[in-house]
XYZ file of C-alpha atoms in Angstrom:
702
model
C 141.220 154.503 96.224
C 144.593 154.053 97.890
C 144.821 150.271 97.601
C 145.661 149.703 101.251
C 143.005 148.327 103.539
C 140.244 150.632 102.367
C 137.085 148.612 102.983
C 133.640 149.063 101.613
C 131.009 150.356 104.020
C 130.460 147.383 106.364
C 127.046 145.933 107.035
C 125.786 145.880 110.636
C 127.643 143.490 112.896
C 125.731 140.228 113.400
C 124.115 140.035 116.796
C 124.669 137.459 119.491
C 121.664 135.480 118.323
C 123.144 134.446 115.013
C 122.268 130.914 113.851
C 125.236 129.112 115.383
C 124.194 130.290 118.821
C 127.760 131.367 119.602
C 127.765 133.934 122.400
C 129.561 137.256 122.567
C 132.573 135.532 124.082
C 133.052 133.736 120.795
C 133.688 137.065 119.139
C 136.019 138.371 121.836
C 138.466 135.630 122.870
C 139.760 135.722 126.428
C 143.109 137.329 127.007
C 145.974 134.904 126.622
C 148.759 134.581 129.163
C 152.331 134.332 127.874
C 152.967 130.847 126.563
C 155.595 128.761 128.344
C 158.902 128.247 126.650
C 158.951 125.483 124.092
C 161.615 122.887 123.576
C 163.211 122.562 120.174
C 161.424 120.479 117.611
C 162.392 116.811 117.549
C 164.693 116.465 114.506
C 163.272 113.010 113.802
C 159.792 114.478 113.310
C 158.659 115.478 109.800
C 158.889 119.182 108.944
C 155.878 121.459 109.393
C 154.757 121.189 105.768
C 154.745 117.397 105.977
C 152.930 117.500 109.314
C 150.203 119.685 107.817
C 149.859 117.304 104.883
C 149.598 114.411 107.348
C 146.799 116.292 109.106
C 144.944 116.726 105.832
C 145.327 112.993 105.179
C 144.218 112.280 108.765
C 141.033 114.289 108.289
C 140.508 112.451 105.007
C 141.067 109.039 106.570
C 138.511 109.485 109.318
C 135.803 110.622 106.915
C 136.161 107.403 104.947
C 133.268 105.201 106.061
C 134.453 102.149 107.936
C 137.632 103.587 109.432
C 138.268 101.635 112.614
C 137.404 103.323 115.878
C 136.318 106.767 114.713
C 132.965 107.689 113.233
C 132.452 110.300 110.557
C 130.523 112.656 112.817
C 129.255 112.900 116.332
C 126.343 110.500 116.508
C 124.453 112.410 119.147
C 124.406 115.681 117.245
C 125.612 119.136 118.161
C 125.761 120.058 121.832
C 125.743 123.830 121.400
C 123.402 126.199 119.632
C 119.637 126.325 119.381
C 117.659 123.469 120.928
C 115.297 122.198 118.254
C 111.543 122.300 118.732
C 111.320 118.548 118.130
C 113.834 117.883 120.904
C 111.831 120.014 123.335
C 108.608 118.228 122.381
C 110.259 114.817 122.789
C 111.412 115.662 126.322
C 108.112 117.315 127.278
C 105.997 114.383 126.150
C 106.852 112.139 129.107
C 108.410 114.605 131.546
C 107.172 114.277 135.112
C 108.553 117.069 137.351
C 110.407 115.697 140.397
C 110.176 117.379 143.796
C 113.274 119.434 142.965
C 111.650 121.040 139.911
C 109.549 123.707 141.719
C 112.506 124.510 143.984
C 114.739 125.037 140.952
C 112.025 127.087 139.268
C 111.913 129.391 142.292
C 115.675 129.965 142.206
C 115.586 130.560 138.450
C 112.701 133.011 138.812
C 114.391 135.026 141.554
C 118.062 134.826 140.554
C 117.807 134.162 136.795
C 120.494 131.500 137.326
C 120.155 127.983 138.738
C 122.569 125.047 138.917
C 121.112 121.520 139.041
C 123.467 119.011 140.657
C 123.242 115.243 140.807
C 124.661 111.969 139.565
C 124.387 110.620 136.048
C 120.988 109.255 135.163
C 118.850 111.397 137.473
C 117.262 113.336 134.618
C 119.133 116.641 135.026
C 119.366 117.193 131.259
C 115.620 116.764 130.782
C 114.972 118.953 133.818
C 117.187 121.748 132.470
C 115.359 121.661 129.130
C 111.945 121.794 130.761
C 112.926 124.628 133.106
C 114.215 126.574 130.114
C 111.002 125.833 128.218
C 108.946 127.013 131.206
C 110.699 130.389 131.481
C 111.401 131.332 127.879
C 109.251 133.993 126.255
C 106.536 133.039 123.785
C 108.852 133.930 120.912
C 112.036 133.061 122.823
C 114.526 130.292 122.148
C 116.512 127.816 124.181
C 120.214 128.085 123.388
C 122.706 125.523 124.601
C 126.159 126.885 125.510
C 129.375 124.815 125.721
C 130.227 123.288 129.122
C 133.802 124.563 129.433
C 133.097 128.265 129.932
C 133.799 129.833 133.288
C 131.274 132.005 135.104
C 133.231 135.054 133.968
C 133.131 133.929 130.338
C 129.436 133.114 130.597
C 128.802 136.642 131.890
C 130.338 137.994 128.668
C 127.679 136.258 126.578
C 125.494 138.623 124.567
C 122.247 137.561 126.213
C 118.994 138.061 124.329
C 115.773 139.023 126.085
C 113.269 136.186 126.413
C 115.841 133.517 125.618
C 116.861 130.898 128.173
C 120.372 129.474 127.984
C 121.387 125.989 129.075
C 124.807 124.600 129.995
C 124.775 120.834 130.493
C 127.533 118.889 132.276
C 129.315 122.092 133.275
C 133.059 121.519 133.651
C 134.895 124.862 133.505
C 138.665 124.922 133.386
C 140.511 125.982 136.506
C 139.060 126.879 139.876
C 138.615 130.086 141.829
C 138.395 130.650 145.553
C 135.072 130.908 147.350
C 134.798 134.701 147.254
C 135.836 135.002 143.607
C 133.450 132.235 142.528
C 130.523 133.791 144.358
C 131.370 137.236 142.967
C 131.418 135.856 139.400
C 128.080 134.090 139.969
C 126.473 137.273 141.299
C 127.834 139.219 138.325
C 126.423 136.629 135.937
C 123.073 136.698 137.729
C 122.959 140.487 137.417
C 123.779 140.412 133.711
C 121.019 137.874 133.116
C 118.514 139.954 135.070
C 119.423 143.108 133.120
C 119.073 141.262 129.823
C 115.760 139.678 130.897
C 117.089 136.210 130.133
C 117.938 133.174 132.261
C 120.512 130.409 132.499
C 120.142 126.788 133.676
C 123.328 124.826 134.409
C 123.697 121.132 135.207
C 126.766 119.833 137.027
C 127.940 116.685 138.750
C 127.188 116.345 142.438
C 130.198 117.420 144.476
C 131.733 119.321 141.562
C 134.381 121.814 142.666
C 132.838 124.379 140.346
C 129.627 124.620 142.438
C 131.040 124.050 145.910
C 130.847 127.729 146.850
C 127.464 128.495 145.265
C 124.813 127.003 147.572
C 122.348 129.840 146.935
C 122.288 128.984 143.219
C 122.405 125.190 143.573
C 119.492 122.734 143.693
C 120.183 118.989 144.215
C 118.242 117.176 141.509
C 116.197 114.112 142.401
C 114.589 111.358 140.378
C 110.872 110.678 140.346
C 109.364 107.460 141.647
C 109.758 104.858 138.845
C 106.221 103.533 139.233
C 104.715 107.027 139.030
C 106.813 107.870 135.986
C 105.770 104.657 134.213
C 102.092 105.391 134.864
C 102.582 108.953 133.628
C 104.249 107.713 130.421
C 101.508 105.151 129.774
C 98.937 107.923 130.074
C 100.803 110.483 127.936
C 101.630 107.973 125.199
C 98.039 106.693 125.060
C 99.252 103.104 125.399
C 96.670 100.310 125.061
C 95.114 98.976 128.235
C 97.323 96.390 129.916
C 96.241 93.374 131.950
C 97.395 93.068 135.532
C 100.206 90.607 134.797
C 101.744 92.737 132.036
C 101.479 95.881 134.129
C 103.189 94.117 137.032
C 106.028 92.976 134.751
C 106.504 96.504 133.420
C 106.376 98.026 136.904
C 108.993 95.601 138.241
C 111.261 96.403 135.307
C 110.777 100.144 135.774
C 111.884 99.844 139.406
C 114.993 97.969 138.275
C 115.806 100.515 135.579
C 115.328 103.480 137.974
C 116.698 106.001 135.470
C 113.980 108.204 133.973
C 115.349 107.982 130.426
C 115.302 104.176 130.497
C 111.747 104.111 131.881
C 110.602 106.398 129.071
C 112.371 104.085 126.609
C 110.485 101.140 128.120
C 107.114 102.900 127.721
C 107.864 104.035 124.164
C 108.731 100.453 123.226
C 105.182 99.269 124.023
C 104.153 100.175 120.500
C 105.691 96.804 119.550
C 104.139 94.904 122.471
C 105.017 94.210 126.088
C 107.542 91.450 125.370
C 109.326 93.556 122.758
C 109.463 96.558 125.099
C 110.949 94.469 127.904
C 113.468 92.906 125.541
C 114.534 96.338 124.239
C 115.644 97.507 127.680
C 117.069 94.179 128.834
C 120.849 94.169 129.125
C 121.449 90.482 128.529
C 124.980 91.219 127.379
C 125.991 92.416 130.848
C 124.956 89.145 132.459
C 126.670 87.110 129.732
C 129.946 89.028 130.061
C 129.941 88.654 133.840
C 129.217 84.936 133.457
C 132.161 84.595 131.064
C 134.589 86.062 133.595
C 133.090 84.034 136.445
C 133.119 80.752 134.570
C 136.098 80.956 132.251
C 138.840 81.643 134.821
C 140.867 83.199 131.985
C 144.433 82.066 131.510
C 147.152 84.661 131.024
C 147.062 84.099 127.273
C 143.282 84.436 127.153
C 143.359 87.535 129.338
C 145.878 89.161 127.000
C 143.605 88.382 124.049
C 140.550 89.834 125.808
C 142.421 93.020 126.736
C 143.652 93.331 123.157
C 140.088 93.045 121.885
C 138.912 95.585 124.456
C 141.475 98.144 123.313
C 141.902 97.233 119.629
C 138.564 95.777 118.553
C 138.502 95.805 114.759
C 142.217 95.859 114.050
C 143.516 93.401 111.437
C 144.068 89.763 112.405
C 147.862 89.901 112.088
C 148.035 93.078 114.158
C 145.693 91.593 116.757
C 147.869 88.496 117.184
C 151.046 90.566 117.424
C 149.521 92.947 119.981
C 148.119 90.083 122.052
C 151.471 88.316 122.130
C 153.210 91.541 123.168
C 150.836 92.037 126.085
C 151.154 88.390 127.108
C 154.938 88.783 127.317
C 154.641 92.010 129.323
C 152.249 90.391 131.808
C 154.596 87.413 132.124
C 157.580 89.673 132.801
C 155.620 91.784 135.296
C 154.582 88.701 137.273
C 158.112 87.300 137.181
C 156.772 84.122 135.618
C 158.690 81.989 133.197
C 157.939 82.453 129.544
C 156.208 79.464 127.984
C 158.671 76.879 126.765
C 159.045 76.520 122.999
C 157.129 73.715 121.401
C 158.808 70.345 121.224
C 160.565 70.288 117.880
C 160.310 66.532 117.666
C 158.775 65.382 114.417
C 155.955 63.534 116.167
C 154.872 66.499 118.318
C 151.760 68.324 117.039
C 152.451 71.866 115.890
C 150.342 74.281 117.989
C 147.298 75.753 116.206
C 147.412 79.014 118.131
C 144.994 80.924 115.929
C 142.254 78.286 116.111
C 142.674 77.343 119.752
C 142.729 80.858 121.170
C 139.076 81.565 120.399
C 137.954 77.976 121.019
C 139.623 77.711 124.430
C 138.555 81.160 125.573
C 134.856 80.787 124.836
C 134.797 84.261 123.265
C 133.121 83.131 120.069
C 129.622 84.252 121.109
C 130.865 87.819 121.562
C 132.826 88.197 118.332
C 131.535 89.407 114.993
C 131.465 86.697 112.363
C 134.040 86.808 109.628
C 132.361 88.336 106.581
C 131.952 85.794 103.820
C 131.827 88.564 101.194
C 135.025 90.238 102.341
C 136.867 91.660 99.320
C 139.701 89.531 98.015
C 142.980 90.434 99.674
C 141.406 92.159 102.685
C 142.178 90.975 106.194
C 139.768 89.620 108.793
C 139.360 92.051 111.687
C 138.512 90.380 115.028
C 135.980 92.596 116.786
C 133.211 92.518 119.334
C 129.726 92.283 117.887
C 128.749 95.633 119.408
C 130.400 98.619 121.026
C 128.320 97.904 124.126
C 130.001 94.507 124.507
C 133.406 96.148 124.152
C 132.468 98.569 126.940
C 131.253 95.730 129.169
C 134.464 93.719 128.757
C 136.549 96.834 129.480
C 134.496 97.513 132.620
C 134.959 93.952 133.888
C 138.717 94.060 133.224
C 138.928 97.267 135.226
C 136.727 95.939 138.036
C 138.414 92.571 138.451
C 142.142 93.154 137.917
C 144.743 95.371 139.536
C 148.320 96.320 138.821
C 149.112 92.776 137.694
C 147.225 93.627 134.496
C 147.147 97.410 134.294
C 150.860 98.104 134.763
C 151.703 95.915 131.737
C 148.797 97.492 129.824
C 150.189 100.995 130.426
C 153.618 99.985 129.146
C 152.002 98.195 126.180
C 149.918 101.203 125.133
C 152.866 103.563 125.548
C 154.874 101.440 123.125
C 152.107 101.061 120.564
C 151.337 104.761 120.186
C 154.988 105.630 119.513
C 155.062 103.487 116.383
C 154.477 104.935 112.901
C 150.837 105.873 112.394
C 148.749 102.847 111.431
C 145.426 101.058 112.006
C 146.271 100.419 115.652
C 146.194 104.148 116.391
C 142.657 104.436 115.041
C 141.423 101.245 116.709
C 142.722 102.115 120.168
C 140.781 105.391 120.196
C 137.477 103.689 120.951
C 139.133 101.319 123.412
C 140.550 104.200 125.407
C 137.163 105.936 125.299
C 135.670 102.762 126.782
C 138.317 102.810 129.521
C 137.538 106.476 130.153
C 134.024 105.519 131.239
C 135.625 103.374 133.958
C 138.555 105.582 134.947
C 138.761 109.038 133.333
C 141.946 109.999 135.199
C 143.824 107.025 133.728
C 143.009 108.105 130.181
C 143.495 111.848 130.580
C 146.982 111.275 132.011
C 147.861 109.276 128.884
C 146.360 111.934 126.622
C 148.105 114.839 128.305
C 151.500 113.315 127.604
C 150.663 112.177 124.086
C 149.294 115.601 123.127
C 152.831 117.001 123.428
C 154.540 113.911 122.041
C 155.503 112.616 118.629
C 153.141 112.810 115.695
C 151.562 109.310 116.097
C 150.967 110.016 119.789
C 149.314 113.338 119.005
C 147.069 111.777 116.375
C 146.127 109.039 118.846
C 145.192 111.681 121.417
C 143.012 113.396 118.806
C 141.346 110.109 117.902
C 140.512 109.394 121.537
C 138.899 112.816 121.955
C 136.850 112.216 118.811
C 135.697 108.825 120.117
C 134.800 110.434 123.449
C 132.874 113.158 121.615
C 130.422 110.507 120.381
C 129.482 109.572 123.951
C 127.053 111.883 125.768
C 128.798 111.170 129.075
C 132.345 111.708 127.824
C 131.843 114.545 125.321
C 132.107 117.359 127.912
C 135.355 115.868 129.238
C 136.725 115.666 125.693
C 135.989 119.351 125.150
C 137.406 120.286 128.548
C 140.612 118.393 127.705
C 141.051 120.073 124.313
C 140.350 123.541 125.704
C 142.819 122.858 128.504
C 145.515 122.136 125.913
C 144.650 125.355 124.098
C 145.019 127.433 127.274
C 148.780 128.029 127.176
C 149.917 124.459 127.771
C 152.641 124.824 125.136
C 152.756 124.843 121.366
C 152.583 121.089 120.847
C 149.416 120.694 122.909
C 147.898 123.764 121.274
C 148.507 122.248 117.837
C 146.966 118.961 118.984
C 143.967 120.847 120.380
C 143.496 122.604 117.038
C 143.409 119.313 115.128
C 140.925 117.854 117.634
C 138.632 120.888 117.442
C 138.664 120.679 113.642
C 137.029 117.234 113.636
C 134.210 115.362 115.351
C 134.687 117.199 118.651
C 134.396 120.575 116.959
C 131.343 119.487 115.003
C 129.609 118.642 118.261
C 130.598 121.853 120.066
C 130.805 124.100 117.037
C 130.583 127.552 118.615
C 133.239 126.734 121.217
C 135.484 125.126 118.596
C 135.263 128.216 116.379
C 136.002 130.494 119.312
C 139.136 128.610 120.342
C 140.366 127.956 116.820
C 140.202 131.684 116.179
C 142.224 132.298 119.359
C 144.788 129.717 118.224
C 144.941 131.231 114.731
C 146.221 134.435 116.354
C 148.950 132.606 118.301
C 152.482 131.851 117.130
C 153.561 130.944 113.621
C 153.766 127.219 114.428
C 150.235 127.027 115.854
C 148.483 129.247 113.319
C 148.529 126.832 110.316
C 147.007 124.042 112.425
C 144.152 126.264 113.551
C 143.568 127.529 110.006
C 143.467 124.005 108.649
C 140.996 122.996 111.353
C 138.748 125.963 110.546
C 138.937 125.009 106.875
C 137.919 121.444 107.660
C 134.907 122.601 109.686
C 133.939 124.881 106.800
C 134.124 121.959 104.376
C 132.181 119.623 106.655
C 129.436 122.202 107.028
C 129.297 122.672 103.249
C 128.744 118.923 102.829
C 126.160 118.677 105.604
C 122.475 118.365 104.850
C 121.563 120.779 107.661
C 120.878 124.428 106.962
C 123.600 125.651 109.300
C 125.864 128.451 108.102
C 127.778 128.873 111.336
C 131.337 128.890 109.999
C 130.930 131.517 107.213
C 128.946 133.762 109.549
C 131.521 133.362 112.291
C 134.373 134.306 109.946
C 132.408 137.312 108.734
C 131.715 138.371 112.338
C 135.467 138.430 112.953
C 136.210 140.648 109.950
C 133.324 143.130 110.074
C 134.232 144.897 113.344
C 137.744 145.472 112.011
C 136.404 147.447 109.035
C 135.104 150.234 111.222
C 136.981 153.543 111.508
C 139.621 153.387 114.179
C 140.013 149.611 114.079
C 143.565 148.375 114.494
C 145.185 147.853 111.079
C 147.398 145.034 112.361
C 144.384 143.136 113.706
C 142.589 143.665 110.394
C 145.514 142.311 108.380
C 145.851 139.319 110.697
C 142.137 138.514 110.447
C 142.092 138.778 106.654
C 145.207 136.634 106.366
C 143.567 133.972 108.533
C 140.289 133.965 106.598
C 142.037 133.771 103.224
C 144.136 130.884 104.507
C 140.950 129.110 105.617
C 139.360 129.674 102.181
C 142.458 128.270 100.472
C 142.730 125.126 102.613
C 142.631 122.071 100.338
C 139.951 119.485 100.885
C 141.236 116.163 102.277
C 143.145 114.191 99.634
C 142.610 116.981 97.110
C 144.006 120.304 95.921
C 140.517 121.843 95.655
C 140.181 124.842 98.004
C 137.494 124.378 100.608
C 135.790 127.630 99.598
C 135.036 126.078 96.184
C 132.990 123.397 97.953
C 131.027 126.102 99.772
C 130.333 128.007 96.550
C 129.230 124.821 94.808
C 127.157 123.250 97.585
C 125.968 126.142 99.755
C 124.550 129.060 97.713
C 123.082 130.491 100.925
C 126.618 131.113 102.231
C 127.995 132.849 99.143
C 126.985 136.330 100.369
C 129.008 135.948 103.584
C 131.952 134.501 101.687
C 131.802 137.263 99.054
C 131.756 140.061 101.631
C 134.981 138.829 103.213
C 136.559 138.175 99.810
C 135.752 141.687 98.584
C 137.298 143.138 101.730
C 140.496 141.177 101.081
C 140.617 142.390 97.484
C 140.284 145.965 98.775
C 143.313 145.399 101.012
C 146.617 145.982 99.256
C 148.594 143.421 101.303
C 145.972 140.738 100.584
C 144.890 141.458 97.015
C 147.275 139.059 95.299
C 146.403 136.175 97.648
C 142.673 136.926 97.381
C 142.762 136.865 93.582
C 144.935 133.723 93.573
C 142.426 131.868 95.767
C 139.619 133.174 93.554
C 141.344 131.817 90.458
C 141.876 128.420 92.092
C 138.222 128.385 93.113
C 136.936 129.153 89.617
C 139.263 126.521 88.169
C 137.925 123.964 90.660
C 134.320 124.811 89.793
C 134.803 123.761 86.196
C 135.873 120.315 87.392
C 132.426 119.812 88.958
C 128.889 119.857 87.617
C 127.202 123.152 86.765
C 130.351 125.340 86.904
C 128.885 128.334 85.099
C 125.912 128.708 87.430
C 128.096 128.476 90.553
C 130.575 130.962 89.091
C 127.732 133.322 88.179
C 126.316 133.158 91.724
C 129.718 133.980 93.190
C 130.254 136.822 90.738
C 126.799 138.267 91.411
C 127.629 138.548 95.122
C 131.311 139.482 94.927
C 131.712 141.843 91.980
C 129.090 144.468 92.960
C 131.063 144.996 96.178
C 134.110 146.123 94.173
C 134.655 149.671 92.890
C 135.488 150.050 89.166
C 139.276 150.057 89.594
C 139.258 146.913 91.751
C 136.905 145.207 89.303
C 139.305 145.898 86.444
C 142.247 144.580 88.491
C 140.374 141.347 89.162
C 139.250 140.994 85.544
C 142.776 141.517 84.208
C 144.293 139.100 86.725
C 141.772 136.348 86.008
C 142.152 136.589 82.235
C 145.955 136.435 82.200
C 146.705 133.179 80.336
C 150.114 132.758 81.935
C 148.665 132.314 85.424
C 148.259 128.814 86.755
C 145.743 127.313 87.024
C 144.071 128.537 83.882
C 140.327 129.069 84.084
C 138.088 128.115 81.166
C 136.518 130.819 79.005
C 132.948 129.766 79.919
C 133.536 129.933 83.684
C 135.294 133.290 83.493
C 132.569 134.728 81.303
C 129.837 133.535 83.677
C 131.694 135.023 86.636
C 132.591 138.420 85.139
C 129.365 138.950 83.196
C 127.307 138.449 86.360
C 127.855 142.138 87.137
C 125.540 143.631 84.573
C 126.758 147.221 84.963
C 130.274 146.299 83.858
C 131.125 145.478 80.251
C 132.701 142.134 79.627
C 136.451 142.034 79.515
C 137.726 142.344 75.908
C 139.265 138.885 75.995
C 135.838 137.390 76.791
C 133.765 139.127 74.095
C-alpha cells in the first residue's frame, strides 16, 4: 500500500431515499458564483480563533434550559424528511376535501406537479398532505422537501417511484422570467413523470414564484365551517349534543373560519362543550385591545410596553435601562422637553419609579408574577405571562403607532445590538420574531445588515432566525433568509448563515442545512471553520436526540463515498476528508470532548458510518496523523464516561476490520505511544484493539 489516498473498496452509494430524506441536490451542491470582494476584518473584532470559541459558547448557552428568547429545539419538529404515519392519520381523521381538492388532484394526476396557492389558514398544508397520501403507492412514502429550492434544484432531486414529495410554503430565492420559469416547471414535471413520482407545492397567493405557472396552479379554498364541524363531530364520534350546545359550537366555528381551529374545537369536546369553547377563545386579544383603548398610554408607559414587547424576560435592571433609553429617544424624536428633574427640596417625595410604572400602566394582569422561590442573588425578569400576549402587544403597537414610535425604536434597537453580547441579545430575538409576524420587511432589513456586522449583531441575527424557526409561519422565511446569506452575499453573511444553520433552524430543515453547510465548508478559509463547527453541532445534537435519525453521519458518508471511486478528483477527496475529520474533532459546547465521542457513546447505530469514513482517512497519507489524533482524543474521552470499554470495543469492531495489516499496526503503535497527549487508559486501548479478533494484541497490552 502506498500510503496516499488508497481507499478500501467502497460500499454502494446511498440512494436518494436515505433516512434524512435529503434529495440528490443535497449531494451535488449548486455551482457557486464568484464571491464579491470582502472588506478587511474590523481590527476591533476578536480574532478568528476567539470568534470560533464564542460560537461554541453561543451554542452551549442556547442549549441551557431557560435561556431567554431561544428554545433548545424547534418546537414544531422537523420540516423536511419523511412525513410520519401518525401525522398523516391525524390530518386524515377530520379532513374534508374543499371544492379545490378534485381540481388539484386532476392537475397532479396529469402533470405530476401541482401548486396550491392561498392565504394563511385556508388549509393548504393539510390539503397537500392528503393529495400526497391519495397519490402515493401502497408502499410509497411522503417526503417533505425544504421550501427554498428553485424549480431547477427540485428537478435535480433523485425522485423515487411511488413516492410523493411535498414542499410547503415555497419561497425560492431569486426570480426568473416567465419563459425560464415555465421551462423549469415543464422540466420538473417531465422528471417526475419519468420517475413515476409526484410533487405537491403550497405557496402564498400572489407569490412571484408562481405568477407564470397558471397551468400548474390551483387556488385553494376553505370548506364551509358548518359542514366541517359536522364532519368532525361525525368522524370523532362525539356524544350527541342538544340543540343549544350545537348552536353555540356552530356559531363559534363560523367565527373561527380556519379549518385547523375548527378541528381543534371539535377535538376539545372530549372535555365538554364549555371546555372546548374556552380552549379556542382568544380572551387575551380582547383584553390587550381594551388596554390600549382604555389606558391612553403615556410616553413613559408606551416605552415600557415596547421594551416588554421586544425584551420580555430580560433582567429588571436591564429592562429599566432599556425603557429609559427608549423614552428619551421618543422624547427627542417628538421634539418634546425632557421631564424636569425631581424637586430636590427635602419635603418633596422621592419618585418611586419602579413601583409606579406597573401600577399606573395597568400592565399587572399581563405580567408573570415574580417567583417567590427565585434563587438567592438572581434578578427578577419582567415578562409577559405568555408568548401569545407578547405577540398581541407587538401587533397592537404596530397597528396603532407610526413613525413617532417606530423611528425611535429602530435607532434604539440598532444601538442595543452593537453592545457587547449579553442577555438583551437573546431576549430581543423573540421580540423581533413577534414583529416579523406584523412586518417581515422591517425585520429582514435589520437582519441583513446585522448579518455582516460586528459579532454581537451577527449573533443577534442568528438568534432571531432561531426564534422564527419555532413559528410555523415564519420558519420558511428564516430558512430563505439564511440561504440567501449563503448564496454569495459575502464572507460575513456566509459565516452568519453557517452558525444559524448549525442550530435550531438547521434542526428543523436538516437536509437543507446539511446541503448548504457542506457548500460553505468548501468555500474560503474564513468560512470553512464556521461551517465545520455548525456540522459538528448538528452531529452532536442528533447524537443526544431520542429519535432514531442518523441523518448527519449518513450525509457525511454520502459525501466521501463517491470520491473513493476510480477517477475521482484527488483534491476533492482530500478536501472532503479534511472537512469530515474537522467535524469529528469539533469540541462539544463548553467542553474539549470531540463530538464524535458523543456519537460513539450514545449512538451505536451510527458507528458503522463513522468508522467507514475514519478508515478512509487513515488510509489517506495526508490525513492519517489527524485521523489517529482524533481517534486518540475520542478514546480518551470515552474513559471519562460510563461504560468506556464497551463503547471502545464497538468502535474497534467496526473500524479495525476495514484496515489492512500495515495500517492496523500504524494505528496500534500510535495509540500505545505513552508520550502522546492525551494518554488513553490501558483498559480502553485493550478493548479497542482486541475487538479485531484476527489481530494479536499489541505487545504493550498483553
